[in-house]
Amino acid sequence: MPDAEPYSTNDPRLGLLLEGIVRLAAGDLNTRIPVSEARDEIDAVIMGTNLLAEDLQIVYEELEQRVQARTQQLNEAHLAMRHMAMTDPLTGLSNRSAFATALSEAQANGGQGNKRPAILLLDMDGFKAINDSLGHTIGDKVLETVATRISSAVREQDMVARMGGDEFAVLLPGVSPAEASAIGSRILAAVVGVMEIEGQHLRCGVSMGLRMADPGQRAEELMMEADIAMYESKADGRGKLKMFEPDMLLARQMRNQMVGELKEAITGSQLVLYYQPIIRLDTREIEGVEALVRWNHPTRGIIMPDEFIPIAEETGMISDLGGWVLRTAVEQLKQWRSDPETAGHNFSMRINVSAADLQRLEFIEDVREALASAGLDPSLLVLELTESAVIQGNDLDRYTLNSLRRLGVGLEIDDFGTGYSSISYLRQLPVDTVKVDRTLLSALGSDPAQPALLAAVLQLIRACGLAAVWEGIESVEQADYLLSIGCTSGQGYYFSRPLPEPQLTEQLKHHRTWPVT
Ligand code: C2E
Ligand code: CA
Ligand code: CA
């Protein structure tokens, strides 16, 4: 048995081995220890160590790869979550919080020259009606279509967001006011086009507010001011682009103040009714009075309805206001009919009913109760409804109208000729009279074609089996002309302005015919 060469403890390989092990232990897994020619026990240990190092390196690399893969998955999940938190799921657009973040960033970057960040705030006109009447599936498709149209009308660098509901916003990172307006107009034009959704042809406009950012202005403030400008566009007939102006802020504040004051006015008996007679054109007897509401404001004096009825309608106060008008007017008619000094007249009470009232089933009950508690026959009450209130109407409106009709109250279309109702449509409505808008009469005398037009309108109304009342009669010539073409009823300053109750009561006591001289 050949003697194995004894190795000395000075063998330099031992030093190398030790060094190698130290390096491996320190994590340098690429380290390999050189094997000598001797191939003895020391080399065996060295080779074993190298193999272990090899294994360790493989295991380690695998581990590293796995960690990397996991990290990537985590990152992706994180990004997806962030995307979800920043995206509107229906349209895929950015959402409100993403928009606010981007706006803050754009503001922090500031503008250059007259180029500044700008925001456009868009709110669709009449979307609720589409949603209510055609259903949410179609409503969603409309929103998606609008989202696509807005996106196609803006530039690459602009951000389009859905703020919720039917409200969208666009961030223009650096534009001049003129550029911002041009982009806004482009969006308006893109959105209004007819869209075909599930075989339905729909059209939906938008109202838009534009706010050019002032340096250092906070995102929330900018968005609020864009909203005010958008609101202004709504108030100004919709479908427009309005640039924010500081005056608007004041107007909004005044409006908010008015909302609070109006609430008090309705409960605190600051409302008063004026009454304007409706006259039989041949005998000049009074056949009706229209109740017209005024607000006797503690500091401003008399405020006309055009100033507060729209606010009452927007804020939902109109039903309380309308309820008060109904009860007060009916009660007043009862008084005139029971007072021996005025009971000689026989006329009905006309009140203006707002579109919102037709949406409330309780309204039918309110009318029944008011009449019952005054002990008046329902035919003594005529409800005036504007064309638009009835035409935009839905099934509920139709139901209310029919119920009122069955109750026996009169129904009249007000402001006829200003809307877009076709005569054939009118024929289907349960109404008995139309009140022709005063603008039709005001052109009489100045426009040579007007007499022919008036005669034609009258014929159309008659052909539908309806009676006509002409409003806005301001002169004896107008009254005579209407009588000559066969009109029977009229109302206007020529006969009487709307009068406070005591004044009209005086007239009723002393006069049988109008105008009083
Ligand atoms: P409307 O129903 O068309 O009422 C007629 C308006 O024309 C009244 O204005 C009346 O003063 C005015 N007028 C009457 N004769 C003449 C005339 O010869 N020439 C001219 N230029 N104008 C005349 P007013 O009282 O300011 O009412 C405005 C509108 O406010 C009403 O228009 C009606 O839509 C609304 N309104 C008034 N009272 C109520 C109410 O109690 N409820 C609701 N919902 N709306 C009301
Ligand atoms: Ca009226
Ligand atoms: Ca009218």
Tab-separated table of N, CA, C and O in Angstrom, residues 276 279 281 415-418 435-455 457-458 461 468-485 487-495:
chain	number	residue	atom	x	y	z
A	276	GLN	N	-104.520	89.527	-12.040
A	276	GLN	CA	-104.759	90.230	-13.303
A	276	GLN	C	-105.989	89.629	-13.986
A	276	GLN	O	-106.051	88.419	-14.193
A	279	ILE	N	-110.384	89.033	-19.658
A	279	ILE	CA	-111.598	89.757	-20.043
A	279	ILE	C	-112.269	89.128	-21.269
A	279	ILE	O	-111.584	88.691	-22.193
A	281	LEU	N	-113.744	89.621	-24.621
A	281	LEU	CA	-113.494	90.741	-25.525
A	281	LEU	C	-114.768	91.415	-26.031
A	281	LEU	O	-114.763	92.606	-26.335
A	415	ASP	N	-98.138	80.434	-22.502
A	415	ASP	CA	-97.024	80.841	-23.375
A	415	ASP	C	-97.040	80.085	-24.695
A	415	ASP	O	-95.985	79.752	-25.248
A	416	PHE	N	-98.202	79.800	-25.220
A	416	PHE	CA	-98.293	79.040	-26.459
A	416	PHE	C	-97.652	79.806	-27.601
A	416	PHE	O	-97.865	81.005	-27.757
A	417	GLY	N	-96.863	79.083	-28.393
A	417	GLY	CA	-96.209	79.730	-29.523
A	417	GLY	C	-94.749	80.021	-29.260
A	417	GLY	O	-94.008	80.396	-30.168
A	418	THR	N	-94.310	79.858	-28.037
A	418	THR	CA	-92.889	80.079	-27.743
A	418	THR	C	-92.141	78.761	-27.790
A	418	THR	O	-90.937	78.727	-27.976
A	435	LYS	N	-103.127	79.654	-23.927
A	435	LYS	CA	-102.937	81.091	-23.803
A	435	LYS	C	-101.804	81.465	-24.747
A	435	LYS	O	-100.666	81.009	-24.591
A	436	VAL	N	-102.128	82.286	-25.753
A	436	VAL	CA	-101.146	82.611	-26.784
A	436	VAL	C	-100.147	83.622	-26.213
A	436	VAL	O	-100.537	84.639	-25.637
A	437	ASP	N	-98.876	83.327	-26.369
A	437	ASP	CA	-97.839	84.162	-25.777
A	437	ASP	C	-97.892	85.599	-26.283
A	437	ASP	O	-98.216	85.846	-27.447
A	438	ARG	N	-97.533	86.524	-25.396
A	438	ARG	CA	-97.685	87.938	-25.755
A	438	ARG	C	-96.754	88.368	-26.879
A	438	ARG	O	-96.997	89.379	-27.528
A	439	THR	N	-95.680	87.628	-27.135
A	439	THR	CA	-94.773	88.010	-28.227
A	439	THR	C	-95.483	87.922	-29.577
A	439	THR	O	-95.123	88.630	-30.512
A	440	LEU	N	-96.483	87.053	-29.689
A	440	LEU	CA	-97.201	86.949	-30.965
A	440	LEU	C	-97.997	88.211	-31.238
A	440	LEU	O	-98.154	88.627	-32.379
A	441	LEU	N	-98.479	88.805	-30.168
A	441	LEU	CA	-99.323	89.989	-30.308
A	441	LEU	C	-98.484	91.256	-30.428
A	441	LEU	O	-98.864	92.204	-31.112
A	442	SER	N	-97.295	91.246	-29.803
A	442	SER	CA	-96.515	92.488	-29.724
A	442	SER	C	-96.040	92.929	-31.108
A	442	SER	O	-95.766	94.108	-31.316
A	443	ALA	N	-95.938	91.993	-32.073
A	443	ALA	CA	-95.494	92.384	-33.416
A	443	ALA	C	-96.637	92.947	-34.263
A	443	ALA	O	-96.409	93.455	-35.347
A	444	LEU	N	-97.847	92.835	-33.726
A	444	LEU	CA	-99.007	93.347	-34.469
A	444	LEU	C	-98.868	94.858	-34.642
A	444	LEU	O	-98.634	95.576	-33.693
A	445	GLY	N	-99.039	95.329	-35.877
A	445	GLY	CA	-98.883	96.766	-36.090
A	445	GLY	C	-97.543	97.072	-36.699
A	445	GLY	O	-97.443	97.864	-37.623
A	446	SER	N	-96.482	96.445	-36.253
A	446	SER	CA	-95.169	96.712	-36.823
A	446	SER	C	-94.888	95.758	-37.980
A	446	SER	O	-94.281	96.129	-38.966
A	447	ASP	N	-95.361	94.533	-37.857
A	447	ASP	CA	-95.075	93.534	-38.879
A	447	ASP	C	-96.324	93.308	-39.734
A	447	ASP	O	-97.340	92.835	-39.239
A	448	PRO	N	-96.254	93.643	-41.041
A	448	PRO	CA	-97.454	93.529	-41.880
A	448	PRO	C	-97.954	92.092	-42.017
A	448	PRO	O	-99.126	91.868	-42.326
A	449	ALA	N	-97.075	91.111	-41.783
A	449	ALA	CA	-97.499	89.718	-41.932
A	449	ALA	C	-98.183	89.199	-40.673
A	449	ALA	O	-98.796	88.141	-40.683
A	450	GLN	N	-98.083	89.967	-39.572
A	450	GLN	CA	-98.547	89.454	-38.288
A	450	GLN	C	-100.058	89.174	-38.228
A	450	GLN	O	-100.450	88.124	-37.717
A	451	PRO	N	-100.912	90.061	-38.790
A	451	PRO	CA	-102.341	89.750	-38.717
A	451	PRO	C	-102.667	88.386	-39.320
A	451	PRO	O	-103.428	87.613	-38.740
A	452	ALA	N	-102.051	88.091	-40.470
A	452	ALA	CA	-102.305	86.803	-41.110
A	452	ALA	C	-101.843	85.661	-40.213
A	452	ALA	O	-102.519	84.638	-40.092
A	453	LEU	N	-100.708	85.872	-39.580
A	453	LEU	CA	-100.186	84.827	-38.703
A	453	LEU	C	-101.126	84.575	-37.527
A	453	LEU	O	-101.451	83.434	-37.197
A	454	LEU	N	-101.583	85.683	-36.908
A	454	LEU	CA	-102.489	85.544	-35.764
A	454	LEU	C	-103.752	84.781	-36.162
A	454	LEU	O	-104.198	83.885	-35.445
A	455	ALA	N	-104.292	85.136	-37.327
A	455	ALA	CA	-105.515	84.477	-37.786
A	455	ALA	C	-105.255	82.987	-37.992
A	455	ALA	O	-106.089	82.139	-37.644
A	457	VAL	N	-102.940	81.137	-36.478
A	457	VAL	CA	-102.772	80.497	-35.171
A	457	VAL	C	-104.139	80.222	-34.555
A	457	VAL	O	-104.413	79.130	-34.044
A	458	LEU	N	-105.010	81.220	-34.663
A	458	LEU	CA	-106.347	81.059	-34.091
A	458	LEU	C	-107.091	79.887	-34.741
A	458	LEU	O	-107.722	79.074	-34.063
A	461	ILE	N	-105.758	76.559	-33.497
A	461	ILE	CA	-106.212	76.260	-32.141
A	461	ILE	C	-107.660	75.769	-32.173
A	461	ILE	O	-108.014	74.763	-31.560
A	468	ALA	N	-108.880	79.894	-27.222
A	468	ALA	CA	-107.654	80.662	-27.054
A	468	ALA	C	-107.872	81.874	-26.154
A	468	ALA	O	-108.914	82.529	-26.225
A	469	VAL	N	-106.885	82.139	-25.301
A	469	VAL	CA	-106.840	83.388	-24.541
A	469	VAL	C	-105.615	84.136	-25.046
A	469	VAL	O	-104.556	83.537	-25.225
A	470	TRP	N	-105.776	85.435	-25.320
A	470	TRP	CA	-104.642	86.219	-25.842
A	470	TRP	C	-104.090	87.082	-24.734
A	470	TRP	O	-104.811	87.853	-24.111
A	471	GLU	N	-102.775	86.945	-24.491
A	471	GLU	CA	-102.195	87.754	-23.416
A	471	GLU	C	-101.357	88.880	-24.001
A	471	GLU	O	-100.987	88.865	-25.166
A	472	GLY	N	-101.117	89.887	-23.171
A	472	GLY	CA	-100.273	91.003	-23.603
A	472	GLY	C	-101.009	92.038	-24.437
A	472	GLY	O	-100.390	92.739	-25.230
A	473	ILE	N	-102.315	92.150	-24.250
A	473	ILE	CA	-103.072	93.180	-24.973
A	473	ILE	C	-102.799	94.530	-24.309
A	473	ILE	O	-103.123	94.724	-23.141
A	474	GLU	N	-102.152	95.431	-25.054
A	474	GLU	CA	-101.733	96.689	-24.439
A	474	GLU	C	-102.475	97.899	-25.006
A	474	GLU	O	-102.329	99.008	-24.495
A	475	SER	N	-103.243	97.699	-26.097
A	475	SER	CA	-103.917	98.863	-26.691
A	475	SER	C	-105.318	98.485	-27.139
A	475	SER	O	-105.635	97.306	-27.343
A	476	VAL	N	-106.115	99.502	-27.324
A	476	VAL	CA	-107.487	99.278	-27.776
A	476	VAL	C	-107.487	98.711	-29.198
A	476	VAL	O	-108.326	97.888	-29.553
A	477	GLU	N	-106.474	99.105	-30.018
A	477	GLU	CA	-106.387	98.585	-31.378
A	477	GLU	C	-106.205	97.066	-31.370
A	477	GLU	O	-106.851	96.343	-32.119
A	478	GLN	N	-105.319	96.632	-30.511
A	478	GLN	CA	-105.079	95.185	-30.428
A	478	GLN	C	-106.344	94.464	-29.986
A	478	GLN	O	-106.722	93.440	-30.553
A	479	ALA	N	-107.007	95.022	-28.974
A	479	ALA	CA	-108.226	94.390	-28.470
A	479	ALA	C	-109.283	94.322	-29.567
A	479	ALA	O	-109.916	93.282	-29.769
A	480	ASP	N	-109.421	95.418	-30.309
A	480	ASP	CA	-110.435	95.453	-31.363
A	480	ASP	C	-110.096	94.493	-32.494
A	480	ASP	O	-110.968	93.821	-33.043
A	481	TYR	N	-108.806	94.461	-32.848
A	481	TYR	CA	-108.419	93.568	-33.932
A	481	TYR	C	-108.735	92.117	-33.565
A	481	TYR	O	-109.314	91.363	-34.351
A	482	LEU	N	-108.353	91.732	-32.348
A	482	LEU	CA	-108.591	90.349	-31.920
A	482	LEU	C	-110.083	90.017	-31.955
A	482	LEU	O	-110.482	88.947	-32.407
A	483	LEU	N	-110.869	90.970	-31.500
A	483	LEU	CA	-112.317	90.749	-31.512
A	483	LEU	C	-112.814	90.574	-32.952
A	483	LEU	O	-113.638	89.698	-33.238
A	484	SER	N	-112.212	91.373	-33.874
A	484	SER	CA	-112.671	91.331	-35.270
A	484	SER	C	-112.351	89.998	-35.936
A	484	SER	O	-113.025	89.584	-36.861
A	485	ILE	N	-111.302	89.308	-35.494
A	485	ILE	CA	-111.025	88.003	-36.107
A	485	ILE	C	-111.677	86.869	-35.303
A	485	ILE	O	-111.428	85.695	-35.556
A	487	CYS	N	-111.672	86.395	-31.782
A	487	CYS	CA	-111.135	85.952	-30.491
A	487	CYS	C	-112.109	86.356	-29.391
A	487	CYS	O	-112.745	87.397	-29.478
A	488	THR	N	-112.151	85.528	-28.339
A	488	THR	CA	-113.145	85.794	-27.313
A	488	THR	C	-112.563	86.284	-25.997
A	488	THR	O	-113.246	86.984	-25.254
A	489	SER	N	-111.305	85.907	-25.679
A	489	SER	CA	-110.766	86.253	-24.362
A	489	SER	C	-109.392	86.881	-24.464
A	489	SER	O	-108.603	86.497	-25.324
A	490	GLY	N	-109.130	87.811	-23.559
A	490	GLY	CA	-107.828	88.442	-23.562
A	490	GLY	C	-107.444	88.990	-22.204
A	490	GLY	O	-108.262	89.117	-21.292
A	491	GLN	N	-106.172	89.337	-22.106
A	491	GLN	CA	-105.601	89.777	-20.837
A	491	GLN	C	-104.466	90.720	-21.179
A	491	GLN	O	-103.772	90.512	-22.168
A	492	GLY	N	-104.286	91.760	-20.419
A	492	GLY	CA	-103.158	92.638	-20.706
A	492	GLY	C	-103.294	93.983	-20.028
A	492	GLY	O	-104.326	94.303	-19.442
A	493	TYR	N	-102.209	94.751	-20.107
A	493	TYR	CA	-102.158	96.043	-19.429
A	493	TYR	C	-103.284	96.974	-19.893
A	493	TYR	O	-103.704	97.861	-19.157
A	494	TYR	N	-103.759	96.782	-21.155
A	494	TYR	CA	-104.844	97.643	-21.625
A	494	TYR	C	-106.061	97.520	-20.716
A	494	TYR	O	-106.712	98.513	-20.391
A	495	PHE	N	-106.347	96.308	-20.296
A	495	PHE	CA	-107.476	96.113	-19.382
A	495	PHE	C	-107.077	96.420	-17.948
A	495	PHE	O	-107.695	97.221	-17.278
